[in-house]
Every structure is written in structure tokens, then in C-alpha cells.
Amino acid sequence: MNQKKTDAKPNPLEEKILALESELELAQNQANEAKASSLRALADLENYRRRLSGEQTKWSDQAVTQFLRKALPSFLELSLGASHSSDETMQQVVEKFFETMRAQGLNHITPKAGEVINPDFHEVLMVEEGTAGTVVHCLEIGWEYNGQVIQPAKVSGAQS
């Protein structure tokens, strides 16, 4: 009467293996989710840093632009005074100051006669005869900082 049992109980060792495999799969899923979450957090942090850096540059440029708008009239008066002075030292100081500002991104806008008038860079104060829509002559130079116009050049424009 060697009869096989059809209702045999599962081997306790096999049960333990199945339970451990189930736990391992669950732990691997949790680890994968944690890794994905960490990678998303790192990407978010990098995006935040990049955005903050861009905003800081923008704020800095805005602060410099505001300063230049206020300081340029005084600088122009100083420059005009130095140009009418026989004191070479004063002229050298003004030139050195301008070189320093140019190195920081400040440039002058000096339109030439015949140049097409661009309202972003030129402010027409007088109208004269000539080729319509062009500069006749520059009355006062303009200024730009890192490509942003601080003060447009004042020009006389031509009208046909």
C-alpha cells in the first residue's frame, strides 16, 4: 500500500523560498521606485539651480542697467568737461573709466549719416531733407549695456 498522497502538504522549505522570493521582489520594486524618485529630485534640483543662476544674472543686469541710466548723464558731463579742459590727466581718467565700462559690456551707439533709422537704437529729434528713414547726423551718442539699449542715440532724421 504504497500510495502517493495527493493532498500532500507543501514542503516548509519551499514555502519559505516562495515567501522570500516574494519579499525580494517587493524590496526590488521599492528600491526601483526610490531610485526613480531620487533621480527626479536630482533633476528638479539641477533645473532649480539653472533657473536661479539665470535669474541672478538677469537681476544683476537689471541693477547695472538702472545704475548706468542714472550715472551716464554725470559721466557725459564729466567727459564733456574733460574734452574742453587742457588737463591731460582728467582726459586720461575719463578715457580709462570708459575703457573699464566697455570691458564690462557698456558700448556707445554712434549712428552714421545714411544709416537706416531703427527706433530701438535711435531717437529722432529733428527732421531734415534727405533719403526718407535715414540718419542725417548724430546729435548725441546713445548707450547700450550687453545688447540692451540704455539710452538711444539722438539723431536728426531724413524725410523725403
PDB file of C-alpha atoms in Angstrom:
ATOM      1  CA  MET A   1       0.000   0.000   0.000  1.00  0.00           C
ATOM      2  CA  ASN A   2       2.388   2.455  -1.156  1.00  0.00           C
ATOM      3  CA  GLN A   3       0.020   5.129  -2.151  1.00  0.00           C
ATOM      4  CA  LYS A   4       1.128   8.639  -3.055  1.00  0.00           C
ATOM      5  CA  LYS A   5      -0.576  11.351  -1.212  1.00  0.00           C
ATOM      6  CA  THR A   6      -2.413  13.742  -3.478  1.00  0.00           C
ATOM      7  CA  ASP A   7      -3.153  16.042  -0.630  1.00  0.00           C
ATOM      8  CA  ALA A   8       0.473  16.388   0.317  1.00  0.00           C
ATOM      9  CA  LYS A   9       1.404  19.414   2.297  1.00  0.00           C
ATOM     10  CA  PRO A  10       3.892  21.752   0.655  1.00  0.00           C
ATOM     11  CA  ASN A  11       7.397  21.418   1.864  1.00  0.00           C
ATOM     12  CA  PRO A  12       8.125  24.053   4.538  1.00  0.00           C
ATOM     13  CA  LEU A  13      11.399  24.852   2.813  1.00  0.00           C
ATOM     14  CA  GLU A  14       9.611  25.545  -0.482  1.00  0.00           C
ATOM     15  CA  GLU A  15       7.118  27.760   1.328  1.00  0.00           C
ATOM     16  CA  LYS A  16       9.963  29.691   2.868  1.00  0.00           C
ATOM     17  CA  ILE A  17      11.648  30.098  -0.553  1.00  0.00           C
ATOM     18  CA  LEU A  18       8.402  31.348  -2.121  1.00  0.00           C
ATOM     19  CA  ALA A  19       7.893  33.815   0.716  1.00  0.00           C
ATOM     20  CA  LEU A  20      11.471  35.069   0.430  1.00  0.00           C
ATOM     21  CA  GLU A  21      11.180  35.443  -3.359  1.00  0.00           C
ATOM     22  CA  SER A  22       8.012  37.450  -2.872  1.00  0.00           C
ATOM     23  CA  GLU A  23       9.714  39.673  -0.292  1.00  0.00           C
ATOM     24  CA  LEU A  24      12.734  40.090  -2.593  1.00  0.00           C
ATOM     25  CA  GLU A  25      10.524  41.151  -5.500  1.00  0.00           C
ATOM     26  CA  LEU A  26       8.725  43.652  -3.272  1.00  0.00           C
ATOM     27  CA  ALA A  27      12.051  45.052  -1.990  1.00  0.00           C
ATOM     28  CA  GLN A  28      13.390  45.362  -5.552  1.00  0.00           C
ATOM     29  CA  ASN A  29      10.258  47.234  -6.627  1.00  0.00           C
ATOM     30  CA  GLN A  30      10.578  49.590  -3.664  1.00  0.00           C
ATOM     31  CA  ALA A  31      14.278  50.140  -4.434  1.00  0.00           C
ATOM     32  CA  ASN A  32      13.486  50.913  -8.086  1.00  0.00           C
ATOM     33  CA  GLU A  33      10.784  53.387  -7.040  1.00  0.00           C
ATOM     34  CA  ALA A  34      13.156  55.050  -4.558  1.00  0.00           C
ATOM     35  CA  LYS A  35      15.875  55.294  -7.226  1.00  0.00           C
ATOM     36  CA  ALA A  36      13.457  56.835  -9.745  1.00  0.00           C
ATOM     37  CA  SER A  37      12.237  59.283  -7.100  1.00  0.00           C
ATOM     38  CA  SER A  38      15.826  60.247  -6.242  1.00  0.00           C
ATOM     39  CA  LEU A  39      16.679  60.804  -9.913  1.00  0.00           C
ATOM     40  CA  ARG A  40      13.611  63.026 -10.329  1.00  0.00           C
ATOM     41  CA  ALA A  41      14.599  65.010  -7.229  1.00  0.00           C
ATOM     42  CA  LEU A  42      18.151  65.461  -8.567  1.00  0.00           C
ATOM     43  CA  ALA A  43      16.810  66.620 -11.938  1.00  0.00           C
ATOM     44  CA  ASP A  44      14.464  69.066 -10.190  1.00  0.00           C
ATOM     45  CA  LEU A  45      17.376  70.401  -8.119  1.00  0.00           C
ATOM     46  CA  GLU A  46      19.551  70.869 -11.214  1.00  0.00           C
ATOM     47  CA  ASN A  47      16.717  72.671 -13.026  1.00  0.00           C
ATOM     48  CA  TYR A  48      16.203  74.908  -9.984  1.00  0.00           C
ATOM     49  CA  ARG A  49      19.916  75.762  -9.847  1.00  0.00           C
ATOM     50  CA  ARG A  50      19.996  76.557 -13.569  1.00  0.00           C
ATOM     51  CA  ARG A  51      16.873  78.720 -13.315  1.00  0.00           C
ATOM     52  CA  LEU A  52      18.209  80.525 -10.229  1.00  0.00           C
ATOM     53  CA  SER A  53      21.520  81.226 -11.950  1.00  0.00           C
ATOM     54  CA  GLY A  54      19.681  82.704 -14.934  1.00  0.00           C
ATOM     55  CA  GLU A  55      17.512  84.838 -12.671  1.00  0.00           C
ATOM     56  CA  GLN A  56      20.541  86.082 -10.726  1.00  0.00           C
ATOM     57  CA  THR A  57      22.212  87.127 -13.979  1.00  0.00           C
ATOM     58  CA  LYS A  58      19.018  88.864 -15.076  1.00  0.00           C
ATOM     59  CA  TRP A  59      18.691  90.699 -11.730  1.00  0.00           C
ATOM     60  CA  SER A  60      22.336  91.723 -11.837  1.00  0.00           C
ATOM     61  CA  ASP A  61      21.992  93.055 -15.393  1.00  0.00           C
ATOM     62  CA  GLN A  62      18.861  94.977 -14.399  1.00  0.00           C
ATOM     63  CA  ALA A  63      20.648  96.536 -11.419  1.00  0.00           C
ATOM     64  CA  VAL A  64      23.621  97.556 -13.567  1.00  0.00           C
ATOM     65  CA  THR A  65      21.291  98.948 -16.241  1.00  0.00           C
ATOM     66  CA  GLN A  66      19.429 101.054 -13.657  1.00  0.00           C
ATOM     67  CA  PHE A  67      22.724 102.319 -12.262  1.00  0.00           C
ATOM     68  CA  LEU A  68      24.009 103.211 -15.723  1.00  0.00           C
ATOM     69  CA  ARG A  69      20.815 105.076 -16.601  1.00  0.00           C
ATOM     70  CA  LYS A  70      21.346 107.245 -13.529  1.00  0.00           C
ATOM     71  CA  ALA A  71      25.141 107.586 -13.819  1.00  0.00           C
ATOM     72  CA  LEU A  72      25.522 108.182 -17.568  1.00  0.00           C
ATOM     73  CA  PRO A  73      24.369 111.825 -17.560  1.00  0.00           C
ATOM     74  CA  SER A  74      27.008 112.659 -14.936  1.00  0.00           C
ATOM     75  CA  PHE A  75      29.637 110.709 -16.836  1.00  0.00           C
ATOM     76  CA  LEU A  76      28.758 112.542 -20.055  1.00  0.00           C
ATOM     77  CA  GLU A  77      29.069 115.910 -18.288  1.00  0.00           C
ATOM     78  CA  LEU A  78      32.433 114.855 -16.878  1.00  0.00           C
ATOM     79  CA  SER A  79      33.528 113.684 -20.318  1.00  0.00           C
ATOM     80  CA  LEU A  80      32.397 116.944 -21.916  1.00  0.00           C
ATOM     81  CA  GLY A  81      34.243 118.946 -19.262  1.00  0.00           C
ATOM     82  CA  ALA A  82      37.397 116.889 -19.781  1.00  0.00           C
ATOM     83  CA  SER A  83      37.235 117.389 -23.546  1.00  0.00           C
ATOM     84  CA  HIS A  84      37.215 121.162 -23.042  1.00  0.00           C
ATOM     85  CA  SER A  85      39.990 121.050 -20.468  1.00  0.00           C
ATOM     86  CA  SER A  86      43.699 121.327 -21.135  1.00  0.00           C
ATOM     87  CA  ASP A  87      44.317 118.932 -18.239  1.00  0.00           C
ATOM     88  CA  GLU A  88      45.513 115.698 -19.867  1.00  0.00           C
ATOM     89  CA  THR A  89      45.202 113.796 -16.601  1.00  0.00           C
ATOM     90  CA  MET A  90      41.475 114.474 -16.474  1.00  0.00           C
ATOM     91  CA  GLN A  91      41.069 113.298 -20.071  1.00  0.00           C
ATOM     92  CA  GLN A  92      43.052 110.129 -19.310  1.00  0.00           C
ATOM     93  CA  VAL A  93      40.908 109.398 -16.253  1.00  0.00           C
ATOM     94  CA  VAL A  94      37.712 109.752 -18.294  1.00  0.00           C
ATOM     95  CA  GLU A  95      39.134 107.521 -21.053  1.00  0.00           C
ATOM     96  CA  LYS A  96      40.258 104.889 -18.527  1.00  0.00           C
ATOM     97  CA  PHE A  97      36.815 104.953 -16.912  1.00  0.00           C
ATOM     98  CA  PHE A  98      35.176 104.458 -20.306  1.00  0.00           C
ATOM     99  CA  GLU A  99      37.558 101.571 -21.140  1.00  0.00           C
ATOM    100  CA  THR A 100      36.619  99.910 -17.858  1.00  0.00           C
ATOM    101  CA  MET A 101      32.923 100.319 -18.575  1.00  0.00           C
ATOM    102  CA  ARG A 102      33.375  98.999 -22.130  1.00  0.00           C
ATOM    103  CA  ALA A 103      35.132  95.907 -20.728  1.00  0.00           C
ATOM    104  CA  GLN A 104      32.040  95.333 -18.561  1.00  0.00           C
ATOM    105  CA  GLY A 105      29.668  95.466 -21.544  1.00  0.00           C
ATOM    106  CA  LEU A 106      28.859  99.175 -21.956  1.00  0.00           C
ATOM    107  CA  ASN A 107      29.102 100.369 -25.561  1.00  0.00           C
ATOM    108  CA  HIS A 108      28.145 103.551 -27.313  1.00  0.00           C
ATOM    109  CA  ILE A 109      25.683 103.745 -30.190  1.00  0.00           C
ATOM    110  CA  THR A 110      27.022 106.116 -32.827  1.00  0.00           C
ATOM    111  CA  PRO A 111      24.870 106.086 -35.963  1.00  0.00           C
ATOM    112  CA  LYS A 112      26.429 107.248 -39.218  1.00  0.00           C
ATOM    113  CA  ALA A 113      24.820 109.512 -41.808  1.00  0.00           C
ATOM    114  CA  GLY A 114      22.728 107.449 -44.219  1.00  0.00           C
ATOM    115  CA  GLU A 115      22.148 104.630 -41.735  1.00  0.00           C
ATOM    116  CA  VAL A 116      18.557 103.385 -41.614  1.00  0.00           C
ATOM    117  CA  ILE A 117      16.749 104.700 -38.540  1.00  0.00           C
ATOM    118  CA  ASN A 118      15.995 101.958 -36.041  1.00  0.00           C
ATOM    119  CA  PRO A 119      13.585 103.159 -33.321  1.00  0.00           C
ATOM    120  CA  ASP A 120      15.153 100.677 -30.890  1.00  0.00           C
ATOM    121  CA  PHE A 121      18.516 102.472 -31.159  1.00  0.00           C
ATOM    122  CA  HIS A 122      17.698 105.957 -32.458  1.00  0.00           C
ATOM    123  CA  GLU A 123      15.525 108.787 -31.174  1.00  0.00           C
ATOM    124  CA  VAL A 124      14.721 111.294 -33.921  1.00  0.00           C
ATOM    125  CA  LEU A 125      14.764 114.854 -32.542  1.00  0.00           C
ATOM    126  CA  MET A 126      14.833 116.791 -35.808  1.00  0.00           C
ATOM    127  CA  VAL A 127      13.652 116.163 -39.351  1.00  0.00           C
ATOM    128  CA  GLU A 128      15.674 117.318 -42.355  1.00  0.00           C
ATOM    129  CA  GLU A 129      15.684 116.769 -46.108  1.00  0.00           C
ATOM    130  CA  GLY A 130      17.252 113.581 -47.424  1.00  0.00           C
ATOM    131  CA  THR A 131      16.557 109.922 -48.076  1.00  0.00           C
ATOM    132  CA  ALA A 132      13.476 109.086 -46.030  1.00  0.00           C
ATOM    133  CA  GLY A 133      14.013 106.938 -42.961  1.00  0.00           C
ATOM    134  CA  THR A 134      17.758 107.521 -42.664  1.00  0.00           C
ATOM    135  CA  VAL A 135      20.010 109.329 -40.204  1.00  0.00           C
ATOM    136  CA  VAL A 136      21.227 112.747 -41.366  1.00  0.00           C
ATOM    137  CA  HIS A 137      23.617 113.152 -38.443  1.00  0.00           C
ATOM    138  CA  CYS A 138      24.072 112.069 -34.839  1.00  0.00           C
ATOM    139  CA  LEU A 139      23.253 114.760 -32.279  1.00  0.00           C
ATOM    140  CA  GLU A 140      24.168 112.723 -29.196  1.00  0.00           C
ATOM    141  CA  ILE A 141      25.577 109.215 -28.927  1.00  0.00           C
ATOM    142  CA  GLY A 142      23.475 106.506 -27.337  1.00  0.00           C
ATOM    143  CA  TRP A 143      24.448 103.737 -24.958  1.00  0.00           C
ATOM    144  CA  GLU A 144      23.799 100.019 -24.654  1.00  0.00           C
ATOM    145  CA  TYR A 145      24.757  97.503 -21.996  1.00  0.00           C
ATOM    146  CA  ASN A 146      25.125  93.858 -23.028  1.00  0.00           C
ATOM    147  CA  GLY A 147      22.874  94.437 -26.033  1.00  0.00           C
ATOM    148  CA  GLN A 148      20.172  96.301 -24.092  1.00  0.00           C
ATOM    149  CA  VAL A 149      19.682  99.950 -25.044  1.00  0.00           C
ATOM    150  CA  ILE A 150      20.082 102.204 -22.026  1.00  0.00           C
ATOM    151  CA  GLN A 151      19.805 105.479 -23.910  1.00  0.00           C
ATOM    152  CA  PRO A 152      19.046 105.652 -27.643  1.00  0.00           C
ATOM    153  CA  ALA A 153      21.225 107.852 -29.848  1.00  0.00           C
ATOM    154  CA  LYS A 154      19.633 111.215 -30.559  1.00  0.00           C
ATOM    155  CA  VAL A 155      19.632 111.877 -34.296  1.00  0.00           C
ATOM    156  CA  SER A 156      18.256 114.107 -36.983  1.00  0.00           C
ATOM    157  CA  GLY A 157      16.332 112.012 -39.460  1.00  0.00           C
ATOM    158  CA  ALA A 158      15.636 112.486 -43.130  1.00  0.00           C
ATOM    159  CA  GLN A 159      12.228 112.999 -44.640  1.00  0.00           C
ATOM    160  CA  SER A 160      11.698 112.997 -48.397  1.00  0.00           C
TER     161      SER A 160
END
